[in-house]
Amino acid sequence: MDRPRHLVLAAVLVAAAAIGFSIGRIATTPAAEASAVHRYTLRVGDKVTIPAVNQRCAVYTEGGAPVLFCARPRHPRCQVTIFRDSIRIWKVGSADRPAWSGKP
């Protein structure tokens, strides 16, 4: 007699979890999906703020090539530089030793 009750309880729990995840997925849109519709072209000297990730970015030249540099406006912990052929992330004050480096 306990077996059918356990199956019903398990089915109810699975259904509740599925409904909860579905509502959460529909109600919230991740920041990356919300901003994917817009495309902006930045030029050297342009500055932009990305509120979804609390970052301020600027385009400048380094060695004649354009570079996109991003960091938090207050109390930055890490800085990100996006070159044409690589991405580098380093802790503030340690520009000689990147914490991560990779290809886009």
Short mmCIF file of N, CA and C in Angstrom, two decimals:
data_model
loop_
_atom_site.label_atom_id
_atom_site.label_comp_id
_atom_site.label_asym_id
_atom_site.label_seq_id
_atom_site.Cartn_x
_atom_site.Cartn_y
_atom_site.Cartn_z
N MET A 1 0.81 -1.20 0.00
CA MET A 1 0.00 0.00 0.00
C MET A 1 0.86 1.26 0.00
N ASP A 2 2.07 1.19 0.54
CA ASP A 2 2.95 2.35 0.55
C ASP A 2 3.52 2.65 -0.84
N ARG A 3 3.63 1.62 -1.64
CA ARG A 3 4.26 1.79 -2.94
C ARG A 3 3.50 2.78 -3.84
N PRO A 4 2.19 2.67 -4.03
CA PRO A 4 1.47 3.64 -4.86
C PRO A 4 1.56 5.07 -4.29
N ARG A 5 1.55 5.18 -2.97
CA ARG A 5 1.63 6.51 -2.36
C ARG A 5 2.98 7.16 -2.65
N HIS A 6 4.06 6.38 -2.62
CA HIS A 6 5.39 6.90 -2.94
C HIS A 6 5.49 7.32 -4.40
N LEU A 7 4.87 6.52 -5.29
CA LEU A 7 4.88 6.88 -6.71
C LEU A 7 4.11 8.17 -6.97
N VAL A 8 2.96 8.32 -6.32
CA VAL A 8 2.16 9.54 -6.48
C VAL A 8 2.94 10.75 -5.95
N LEU A 9 3.57 10.58 -4.78
CA LEU A 9 4.36 11.66 -4.19
C LEU A 9 5.53 12.04 -5.10
N ALA A 10 6.21 11.05 -5.65
CA ALA A 10 7.33 11.30 -6.56
C ALA A 10 6.84 12.02 -7.82
N ALA A 11 5.71 11.60 -8.36
CA ALA A 11 5.16 12.24 -9.55
C ALA A 11 4.79 13.68 -9.28
N VAL A 12 4.20 13.95 -8.12
CA VAL A 12 3.82 15.32 -7.76
C VAL A 12 5.07 16.19 -7.61
N LEU A 13 6.11 15.67 -6.98
CA LEU A 13 7.35 16.44 -6.82
C LEU A 13 8.01 16.74 -8.16
N VAL A 14 8.04 15.76 -9.06
CA VAL A 14 8.63 15.98 -10.38
C VAL A 14 7.82 17.01 -11.16
N ALA A 15 6.50 16.94 -11.09
CA ALA A 15 5.65 17.90 -11.79
C ALA A 15 5.83 19.30 -11.23
N ALA A 16 5.92 19.43 -9.91
CA ALA A 16 6.11 20.74 -9.29
C ALA A 16 7.46 21.34 -9.69
N ALA A 17 8.51 20.52 -9.71
CA ALA A 17 9.83 21.01 -10.12
C ALA A 17 9.82 21.45 -11.57
N ALA A 18 9.18 20.68 -12.44
CA ALA A 18 9.12 21.03 -13.86
C ALA A 18 8.37 22.33 -14.07
N ILE A 19 7.25 22.50 -13.38
CA ILE A 19 6.48 23.74 -13.50
C ILE A 19 7.29 24.92 -12.96
N GLY A 20 7.96 24.74 -11.83
CA GLY A 20 8.76 25.81 -11.26
C GLY A 20 9.89 26.25 -12.17
N PHE A 21 10.60 25.29 -12.77
CA PHE A 21 11.69 25.64 -13.69
C PHE A 21 11.15 26.31 -14.94
N SER A 22 9.99 25.86 -15.42
CA SER A 22 9.40 26.47 -16.61
C SER A 22 9.00 27.91 -16.36
N ILE A 23 8.38 28.19 -15.22
CA ILE A 23 7.98 29.55 -14.89
C ILE A 23 9.20 30.43 -14.71
N GLY A 24 10.23 29.92 -14.06
CA GLY A 24 11.46 30.69 -13.87
C GLY A 24 12.13 31.02 -15.20
N ARG A 25 12.10 30.12 -16.12
CA ARG A 25 12.71 30.33 -17.44
C ARG A 25 11.92 31.36 -18.24
N ILE A 26 10.61 31.32 -18.15
CA ILE A 26 9.77 32.25 -18.90
C ILE A 26 9.82 33.64 -18.28
N ALA A 27 9.81 33.74 -16.96
CA ALA A 27 9.72 35.03 -16.27
C ALA A 27 11.01 35.83 -16.32
N THR A 28 12.15 35.18 -16.37
CA THR A 28 13.43 35.90 -16.36
C THR A 28 14.16 35.67 -17.67
N THR A 29 14.67 36.76 -18.23
CA THR A 29 15.46 36.69 -19.44
C THR A 29 16.90 37.03 -19.08
N PRO A 30 17.84 36.15 -19.36
CA PRO A 30 19.24 36.47 -19.06
C PRO A 30 19.71 37.71 -19.80
N ALA A 31 20.64 38.44 -19.21
CA ALA A 31 21.13 39.69 -19.79
C ALA A 31 21.71 39.48 -21.18
N ALA A 32 22.40 38.37 -21.39
CA ALA A 32 23.02 38.12 -22.69
C ALA A 32 21.96 37.96 -23.78
N GLU A 33 20.86 37.30 -23.47
CA GLU A 33 19.80 37.14 -24.46
C GLU A 33 19.06 38.45 -24.71
N ALA A 34 18.91 39.27 -23.69
CA ALA A 34 18.18 40.52 -23.84
C ALA A 34 18.91 41.51 -24.73
N SER A 35 20.25 41.50 -24.71
CA SER A 35 20.99 42.49 -25.48
C SER A 35 21.49 41.96 -26.82
N ALA A 36 21.19 40.73 -27.16
CA ALA A 36 21.70 40.14 -28.38
C ALA A 36 21.10 40.76 -29.63
N VAL A 37 20.01 41.50 -29.50
CA VAL A 37 19.34 42.09 -30.65
C VAL A 37 20.11 43.29 -31.19
N HIS A 38 20.80 44.01 -30.33
CA HIS A 38 21.48 45.24 -30.73
C HIS A 38 22.94 44.98 -31.08
N ARG A 39 23.41 45.67 -32.10
CA ARG A 39 24.81 45.62 -32.48
C ARG A 39 25.30 47.05 -32.60
N TYR A 40 26.40 47.33 -31.92
CA TYR A 40 26.96 48.67 -31.92
C TYR A 40 28.37 48.64 -32.51
N THR A 41 28.74 49.68 -33.23
CA THR A 41 30.09 49.81 -33.76
C THR A 41 30.77 50.93 -32.98
N LEU A 42 31.85 50.58 -32.30
CA LEU A 42 32.60 51.56 -31.53
C LEU A 42 33.85 51.95 -32.28
N ARG A 43 34.24 53.20 -32.12
CA ARG A 43 35.46 53.70 -32.73
C ARG A 43 36.43 54.13 -31.65
N VAL A 44 37.68 54.34 -32.01
CA VAL A 44 38.70 54.75 -31.05
C VAL A 44 38.25 56.03 -30.34
N GLY A 45 38.30 55.99 -29.02
CA GLY A 45 37.87 57.12 -28.20
C GLY A 45 36.47 56.97 -27.64
N ASP A 46 35.68 56.03 -28.17
CA ASP A 46 34.33 55.81 -27.67
C ASP A 46 34.37 55.11 -26.31
N LYS A 47 33.41 55.48 -25.46
CA LYS A 47 33.25 54.84 -24.15
C LYS A 47 31.81 54.37 -24.04
N VAL A 48 31.62 53.23 -23.40
CA VAL A 48 30.28 52.67 -23.26
C VAL A 48 30.16 52.02 -21.89
N THR A 49 28.97 52.06 -21.32
CA THR A 49 28.70 51.40 -20.05
C THR A 49 27.74 50.26 -20.32
N ILE A 50 28.02 49.09 -19.72
CA ILE A 50 27.17 47.91 -19.87
C ILE A 50 26.55 47.64 -18.51
N PRO A 51 25.32 48.14 -18.26
CA PRO A 51 24.72 48.02 -16.94
C PRO A 51 24.47 46.59 -16.48
N ALA A 52 24.19 45.67 -17.40
CA ALA A 52 23.87 44.30 -17.01
C ALA A 52 25.03 43.61 -16.30
N VAL A 53 26.25 43.99 -16.62
CA VAL A 53 27.43 43.38 -15.98
C VAL A 53 28.24 44.41 -15.20
N ASN A 54 27.72 45.64 -15.07
CA ASN A 54 28.36 46.71 -14.32
C ASN A 54 29.79 46.94 -14.80
N GLN A 55 29.95 47.15 -16.09
CA GLN A 55 31.27 47.37 -16.69
C GLN A 55 31.27 48.66 -17.48
N ARG A 56 32.42 49.31 -17.49
CA ARG A 56 32.63 50.48 -18.33
C ARG A 56 33.75 50.10 -19.30
N CYS A 57 33.50 50.29 -20.58
CA CYS A 57 34.47 49.91 -21.61
C CYS A 57 34.87 51.13 -22.43
N ALA A 58 36.09 51.10 -22.93
CA ALA A 58 36.61 52.18 -23.78
C ALA A 58 37.44 51.55 -24.89
N VAL A 59 37.40 52.21 -26.05
CA VAL A 59 38.21 51.76 -27.19
C VAL A 59 39.38 52.72 -27.32
N TYR A 60 40.58 52.16 -27.37
CA TYR A 60 41.77 52.97 -27.59
C TYR A 60 42.75 52.15 -28.44
N THR A 61 43.86 52.76 -28.82
CA THR A 61 44.83 52.03 -29.64
C THR A 61 46.04 51.64 -28.80
N GLU A 62 46.55 50.47 -29.09
CA GLU A 62 47.77 49.99 -28.46
C GLU A 62 48.63 49.38 -29.55
N GLY A 63 49.76 49.99 -29.82
CA GLY A 63 50.62 49.52 -30.90
C GLY A 63 49.99 49.69 -32.26
N GLY A 64 49.12 50.67 -32.42
CA GLY A 64 48.46 50.93 -33.69
C GLY A 64 47.21 50.12 -33.95
N ALA A 65 46.88 49.19 -33.04
CA ALA A 65 45.69 48.35 -33.21
C ALA A 65 44.62 48.76 -32.20
N PRO A 66 43.34 48.74 -32.62
CA PRO A 66 42.28 49.08 -31.67
C PRO A 66 42.12 48.01 -30.59
N VAL A 67 41.86 48.47 -29.36
CA VAL A 67 41.72 47.59 -28.20
C VAL A 67 40.47 47.99 -27.44
N LEU A 68 39.67 47.01 -27.03
CA LEU A 68 38.51 47.26 -26.18
C LEU A 68 38.90 46.90 -24.76
N PHE A 69 38.87 47.87 -23.86
CA PHE A 69 39.31 47.70 -22.48
C PHE A 69 38.09 47.86 -21.58
N CYS A 70 37.81 46.88 -20.71
CA CYS A 70 36.65 46.92 -19.82
C CYS A 70 37.06 46.70 -18.37
N ALA A 71 36.41 47.44 -17.46
CA ALA A 71 36.63 47.27 -16.02
C ALA A 71 35.42 47.85 -15.30
N ARG A 72 35.24 47.43 -14.05
CA ARG A 72 34.17 48.02 -13.23
C ARG A 72 34.54 49.46 -12.93
N PRO A 73 33.57 50.37 -12.90
CA PRO A 73 33.90 51.77 -12.65
C PRO A 73 34.39 52.04 -11.23
N ARG A 74 33.93 51.29 -10.26
CA ARG A 74 34.36 51.49 -8.87
C ARG A 74 34.90 50.17 -8.32
N HIS A 75 35.99 50.24 -7.63
CA HIS A 75 36.61 49.08 -6.99
C HIS A 75 36.80 47.91 -7.95
N PRO A 76 37.50 48.12 -9.07
CA PRO A 76 37.71 47.01 -9.99
C PRO A 76 38.63 45.95 -9.39
N ARG A 77 38.31 44.69 -9.63
CA ARG A 77 39.15 43.57 -9.20
C ARG A 77 39.92 43.00 -10.38
N CYS A 78 39.25 42.93 -11.52
CA CYS A 78 39.87 42.40 -12.73
C CYS A 78 39.61 43.37 -13.88
N GLN A 79 40.48 43.31 -14.87
CA GLN A 79 40.32 44.11 -16.07
C GLN A 79 40.39 43.19 -17.27
N VAL A 80 39.64 43.54 -18.30
CA VAL A 80 39.57 42.72 -19.51
C VAL A 80 39.99 43.58 -20.69
N THR A 81 40.88 43.04 -21.52
CA THR A 81 41.26 43.70 -22.76
C THR A 81 40.99 42.74 -23.90
N ILE A 82 40.27 43.23 -24.90
CA ILE A 82 39.93 42.41 -26.06
C ILE A 82 40.69 42.95 -27.26
N PHE A 83 41.65 42.17 -27.73
CA PHE A 83 42.40 42.50 -28.93
C PHE A 83 41.73 41.82 -30.11
N ARG A 84 42.21 42.10 -31.30
CA ARG A 84 41.64 41.48 -32.50
C ARG A 84 41.82 39.96 -32.48
N ASP A 85 42.95 39.48 -31.94
CA ASP A 85 43.24 38.06 -31.99
C ASP A 85 43.34 37.38 -30.62
N SER A 86 43.10 38.10 -29.53
CA SER A 86 43.18 37.47 -28.20
C SER A 86 42.39 38.28 -27.17
N ILE A 87 42.12 37.62 -26.06
CA ILE A 87 41.44 38.24 -24.93
C ILE A 87 42.33 38.01 -23.71
N ARG A 88 42.55 39.06 -22.92
CA ARG A 88 43.36 38.91 -21.71
C ARG A 88 42.61 39.48 -20.52
N ILE A 89 42.66 38.73 -19.42
CA ILE A 89 42.05 39.15 -18.16
C ILE A 89 43.15 39.13 -17.11
N TRP A 90 43.27 40.22 -16.36
CA TRP A 90 44.26 40.26 -15.31
C TRP A 90 43.70 40.97 -14.09
N LYS A 91 44.30 40.70 -12.95
CA LYS A 91 43.92 41.39 -11.72
C LYS A 91 44.48 42.80 -11.77
N VAL A 92 43.79 43.74 -11.18
CA VAL A 92 44.21 45.13 -11.20
C VAL A 92 45.61 45.23 -10.58
N GLY A 93 46.50 45.91 -11.29
CA GLY A 93 47.86 46.10 -10.81
C GLY A 93 48.82 45.02 -11.24
N SER A 94 48.35 43.97 -11.93
CA SER A 94 49.22 42.88 -12.38
C SER A 94 49.14 42.74 -13.89
N ALA A 95 49.40 43.80 -14.62
CA ALA A 95 49.27 43.78 -16.08
C ALA A 95 50.31 42.90 -16.75
N ASP A 96 51.42 42.60 -16.07
CA ASP A 96 52.46 41.77 -16.67
C ASP A 96 52.12 40.28 -16.62
N ARG A 97 51.24 39.88 -15.70
CA ARG A 97 50.87 38.47 -15.56
C ARG A 97 49.36 38.31 -15.69
N PRO A 98 48.86 38.00 -16.89
CA PRO A 98 47.41 37.82 -17.04
C PRO A 98 46.91 36.62 -16.22
N ALA A 99 45.73 36.78 -15.62
CA ALA A 99 45.10 35.67 -14.90
C ALA A 99 44.53 34.65 -15.88
N TRP A 100 44.12 35.14 -17.10
CA TRP A 100 43.61 34.27 -18.13
C TRP A 100 43.89 34.92 -19.47
N SER A 101 44.20 34.12 -20.45
CA SER A 101 44.44 34.60 -21.81
C SER A 101 43.92 33.56 -22.77
N GLY A 102 43.26 33.99 -23.82
CA GLY A 102 42.72 33.03 -24.78
C GLY A 102 42.36 33.69 -26.09
N LYS A 103 41.83 32.91 -26.99
CA LYS A 103 41.42 33.39 -28.32
C LYS A 103 39.91 33.57 -28.34
N PRO A 104 39.42 34.60 -29.06
CA PRO A 104 37.96 34.81 -29.14
C PRO A 104 37.28 33.74 -29.95
#
